[in-house]
Short mmCIF file of C-alpha atoms in Angstrom, two decimals:
data_model
loop_
_atom_site.label_atom_id
_atom_site.label_comp_id
_atom_site.label_asym_id
_atom_site.label_seq_id
_atom_site.Cartn_x
_atom_site.Cartn_y
_atom_site.Cartn_z
CA GLY A 1 96.51 83.02 106.15
CA GLU A 2 93.57 84.73 107.10
CA ASN A 3 89.84 83.19 106.39
CA VAL A 4 86.68 85.40 106.50
CA GLU A 5 83.40 83.67 106.40
CA GLN A 6 80.27 86.12 105.92
CA HIS A 7 76.63 85.49 106.48
CA PRO A 8 74.12 85.98 105.41
CA SER A 9 74.61 85.25 101.44
CA THR A 10 71.57 87.05 100.64
CA LEU A 11 69.17 89.39 102.69
CA SER A 12 65.81 90.85 101.56
CA VAL A 13 64.58 93.68 103.71
CA GLN A 14 61.73 96.10 103.32
CA GLU A 15 62.47 99.99 102.66
CA GLY A 16 62.90 101.65 106.25
CA ASP A 17 63.81 98.50 107.78
CA SER A 18 67.36 97.77 109.20
CA ALA A 19 70.05 95.20 107.83
CA VAL A 20 72.79 93.50 109.52
CA ILE A 21 75.65 91.39 108.04
CA LYS A 22 77.87 89.57 110.09
CA CYS A 23 81.50 88.11 109.52
CA THR A 24 84.10 86.39 111.41
CA TYR A 25 88.03 86.41 110.86
CA SER A 26 90.55 83.73 112.03
CA ASP A 27 93.98 85.67 112.35
CA SER A 28 93.83 87.32 115.64
CA ALA A 29 96.47 89.41 114.36
CA SER A 30 94.12 91.11 111.65
CA ASN A 31 94.02 94.75 112.71
CA TYR A 32 91.94 96.58 110.16
CA PHE A 33 88.36 95.46 108.92
CA PRO A 34 86.76 97.06 106.14
CA TRP A 35 83.22 96.75 104.35
CA TYR A 36 82.84 97.29 100.59
CA LYS A 37 79.81 98.09 98.53
CA GLN A 38 80.03 96.38 94.88
CA GLU A 39 76.84 97.42 92.48
CA LEU A 40 76.39 95.33 89.52
CA GLY A 41 79.02 95.77 86.91
CA LYS A 42 81.35 98.00 89.28
CA ARG A 43 84.23 98.07 91.52
CA PRO A 44 84.23 97.53 95.13
CA GLN A 45 83.86 100.81 97.07
CA LEU A 46 84.66 101.15 100.56
CA ILE A 47 81.79 102.39 102.73
CA ILE A 48 83.20 101.84 106.37
CA ASP A 49 85.99 100.71 107.89
CA ILE A 50 87.32 100.04 111.65
CA ARG A 51 90.71 99.44 113.13
CA SER A 52 91.35 96.85 115.99
CA ASN A 53 91.61 99.52 118.87
CA VAL A 54 87.92 100.37 118.32
CA GLY A 55 84.73 98.92 119.07
CA GLU A 56 82.23 100.72 117.30
CA LYS A 57 82.15 103.33 114.52
CA LYS A 58 79.32 105.19 112.82
CA ASP A 59 78.64 107.20 109.48
CA GLN A 60 75.27 108.56 109.21
CA ARG A 61 72.90 105.20 108.53
CA ILE A 62 75.87 102.45 108.60
CA ALA A 63 77.85 101.42 111.80
CA VAL A 64 80.30 98.73 112.00
CA THR A 65 80.73 96.84 115.70
CA LEU A 66 83.95 94.67 116.30
CA ASN A 67 84.43 92.04 118.78
CA LYS A 68 87.93 91.35 118.89
CA THR A 69 87.87 88.55 121.62
CA ALA A 70 85.23 86.70 119.51
CA LYS A 71 87.08 87.80 115.88
CA HIS A 72 83.51 88.90 115.01
CA PHE A 73 82.43 91.84 113.28
CA SER A 74 79.00 93.42 111.77
CA LEU A 75 77.57 96.01 109.35
CA HIS A 76 74.57 97.74 110.26
CA ILE A 77 72.32 99.56 107.67
CA THR A 78 69.39 101.71 109.16
CA GLU A 79 66.39 103.22 107.33
CA THR A 80 67.28 101.41 104.35
CA GLN A 81 66.66 102.83 100.89
CA PRO A 82 66.37 101.06 97.46
CA GLU A 83 70.05 102.27 96.37
CA ASP A 84 71.25 100.40 99.43
CA SER A 85 70.82 97.44 97.13
CA ALA A 86 74.01 95.60 96.27
CA VAL A 87 76.60 93.06 97.24
CA TYR A 88 78.57 93.80 100.43
CA PHE A 89 81.94 92.39 101.28
CA CYS A 90 83.81 92.42 104.43
CA ALA A 91 87.35 91.98 104.67
CA ALA A 92 90.28 91.43 107.41
CA ARG A 93 93.79 92.40 106.90
CA ASN A 94 96.74 91.40 108.57
CA ASN A 95 99.49 91.72 105.89
CA ASP A 96 97.15 91.37 103.02
CA MET A 97 93.51 91.75 102.61
CA ARG A 98 91.22 88.80 102.58
CA PHE A 99 87.53 89.13 101.65
CA GLY A 100 84.04 87.14 102.36
CA ALA A 101 82.07 85.81 99.89
CA GLY A 102 79.33 88.60 99.90
CA THR A 103 75.79 89.50 100.84
CA ARG A 104 73.42 90.33 98.40
CA LEU A 105 71.25 92.74 100.04
CA THR A 106 67.89 93.72 98.33
CA VAL A 107 65.61 96.35 99.84
CA LYS A 108 62.10 96.43 98.58
CA PRO A 109 60.33 99.68 97.85
CA ASP B 1 93.00 112.22 90.26
CA ALA B 2 92.74 109.24 87.92
CA GLY B 3 92.48 106.28 90.55
CA VAL B 4 93.13 102.90 89.66
CA THR B 5 93.12 102.26 85.97
CA GLN B 6 93.25 98.42 84.11
CA SER B 7 93.57 97.12 80.84
CA PRO B 8 92.37 95.80 78.93
CA THR B 9 88.59 95.93 80.31
CA HIS B 10 87.40 92.66 78.50
CA LEU B 11 89.28 89.89 76.74
CA ILE B 12 88.41 86.36 75.20
CA LYS B 13 91.17 83.67 75.29
CA THR B 14 91.38 80.04 74.58
CA ARG B 15 92.57 77.48 76.86
CA GLY B 16 96.24 77.09 76.54
CA GLN B 17 96.91 80.43 75.79
CA GLN B 18 98.56 83.19 78.09
CA VAL B 19 97.17 86.49 79.29
CA THR B 20 98.62 89.70 80.47
CA LEU B 21 96.44 92.20 82.31
CA ARG B 22 97.67 95.70 83.48
CA CYS B 23 97.05 98.27 86.38
CA SER B 24 98.24 101.74 86.99
CA PRO B 25 97.69 102.52 90.94
CA LYS B 26 96.10 105.69 92.31
CA SER B 27 98.43 108.77 92.43
CA GLY B 28 100.66 108.22 95.58
CA HIS B 29 100.04 104.64 96.04
CA ASP B 30 103.27 102.14 95.97
CA THR B 31 101.44 98.61 96.59
CA VAL B 32 99.65 96.76 94.43
CA SER B 33 97.41 93.69 94.82
CA TRP B 34 95.66 91.28 92.59
CA TYR B 35 92.33 90.09 93.14
CA GLN B 36 90.23 87.02 91.24
CA GLN B 37 86.37 87.40 91.46
CA ALA B 38 84.58 84.65 89.85
CA LEU B 39 80.59 85.46 89.23
CA GLY B 40 78.84 85.70 92.38
CA GLN B 41 82.06 85.19 94.82
CA GLY B 42 84.00 87.26 97.04
CA PRO B 43 87.44 88.60 95.76
CA GLN B 44 90.16 86.15 96.18
CA PHE B 45 93.95 87.21 96.91
CA ILE B 46 96.32 86.20 94.33
CA PHE B 47 99.34 88.38 95.07
CA GLN B 48 100.59 91.62 96.24
CA TYR B 49 103.80 93.91 94.84
CA TYR B 50 105.46 96.50 96.78
CA GLU B 51 108.99 97.67 95.80
CA GLU B 52 108.72 95.79 92.68
CA GLU B 53 108.73 92.44 94.49
CA GLU B 54 105.86 90.07 95.49
CA ARG B 55 105.46 90.39 99.28
CA GLN B 56 102.18 88.42 99.63
CA ARG B 57 100.61 85.43 97.98
CA GLY B 58 97.22 83.73 98.39
CA ASN B 59 96.66 79.80 97.22
CA PHE B 60 97.12 80.50 93.56
CA PRO B 61 99.46 78.32 91.29
CA ASP B 62 102.61 79.31 89.53
CA ARG B 63 100.80 79.89 86.55
CA PHE B 64 99.67 83.16 88.03
CA SER B 65 102.76 85.47 88.33
CA GLY B 66 103.17 89.37 88.17
CA HIS B 67 105.45 91.98 88.07
CA GLN B 68 105.79 95.67 89.44
CA PHE B 69 107.47 98.30 87.64
CA PRO B 70 109.62 101.24 88.97
CA ASN B 71 106.63 103.80 88.56
CA TYR B 72 104.41 101.29 90.75
CA SER B 73 102.14 100.15 87.77
CA SER B 74 101.74 96.33 87.50
CA GLU B 75 101.20 93.28 85.06
CA LEU B 76 99.37 90.14 86.12
CA ASN B 77 100.38 86.93 83.80
CA VAL B 78 98.48 83.94 83.36
CA ASN B 79 99.99 80.99 81.56
CA ALA B 80 98.24 77.45 80.43
CA LEU B 81 94.89 79.41 80.82
CA LEU B 82 91.93 77.04 82.46
CA LEU B 83 88.33 77.36 81.85
CA GLY B 84 88.10 78.20 85.31
CA ASP B 85 90.58 81.27 85.01
CA SER B 86 87.53 82.74 83.60
CA ALA B 87 86.60 85.74 86.22
CA LEU B 88 86.78 89.56 86.69
CA TYR B 89 90.55 90.12 87.53
CA LEU B 90 90.77 93.17 90.14
CA CYS B 91 93.57 95.41 90.74
CA ALA B 92 93.66 97.20 94.17
CA SER B 93 96.45 99.92 95.12
CA SER B 94 97.35 101.29 98.71
CA TRP B 95 100.28 103.17 100.06
CA GLY B 96 102.86 101.19 102.50
CA GLN B 97 103.48 97.92 103.19
CA GLY B 98 102.06 95.36 105.88
CA ARG B 99 99.36 96.08 108.47
CA ASP B 100 99.77 99.86 108.69
CA THR B 101 98.75 100.40 105.06
CA GLY B 102 95.85 102.76 104.07
CA GLU B 103 92.59 102.21 102.21
CA LEU B 104 92.52 99.58 99.29
CA PHE B 105 91.64 101.37 96.23
CA PHE B 106 90.10 99.05 93.41
CA GLY B 107 89.98 99.58 89.72
CA GLU B 108 86.89 98.44 87.47
CA GLY B 109 88.40 95.27 86.60
CA SER B 110 89.30 93.10 83.50
CA ARG B 111 86.94 90.65 82.48
CA LEU B 112 88.77 87.48 81.24
CA THR B 113 86.71 84.67 79.53
CA VAL B 114 88.24 81.76 78.52
CA LEU B 115 86.74 79.35 75.91
#
């Protein structure tokens, strides 16, 4: 089955700086790559996703890039704010969705 | 729209017992997936149900079983509980099957503690 690896496991940035989280996947048939944000004690919530026929997608301060050849995708958050502090998960889907281990992002005011 | 609902929210069991967790999918969704999330870890895929059948399964033992009902709701059963089964169990729903399904919506989870 699909194997998703995510780095780094923790990331601390200063408010206003950018944050980048990277993931790799193993199944070349995967065609959908979402990113979820999970705040403490809450459910994971989708923040952005990208399909395999697109290389980049942007939504305000967040963007995702996909390199199908390298089987690599990344989340970029610009102008970070304290409320961006949470755990972020990448995922990849072929017939079912598999998740990375998560990145704990801390944005320091 | 009620979203994905799960019950119970918290429960405590002892080793060797059995547990049943329940999930109602988001309105319009017909596919239910179950995940186990240990503290500080990512969600681990248990299995997926569509049209009342288990369609995909992750690397979990047969102690983990499930069911989907005609109204698309689902149950997760875990037999012979082990301490290591302590985790947050997340239900997620979507529409369709296979590679072209829509976005995955999660419930708030059922936190299981095994003593």
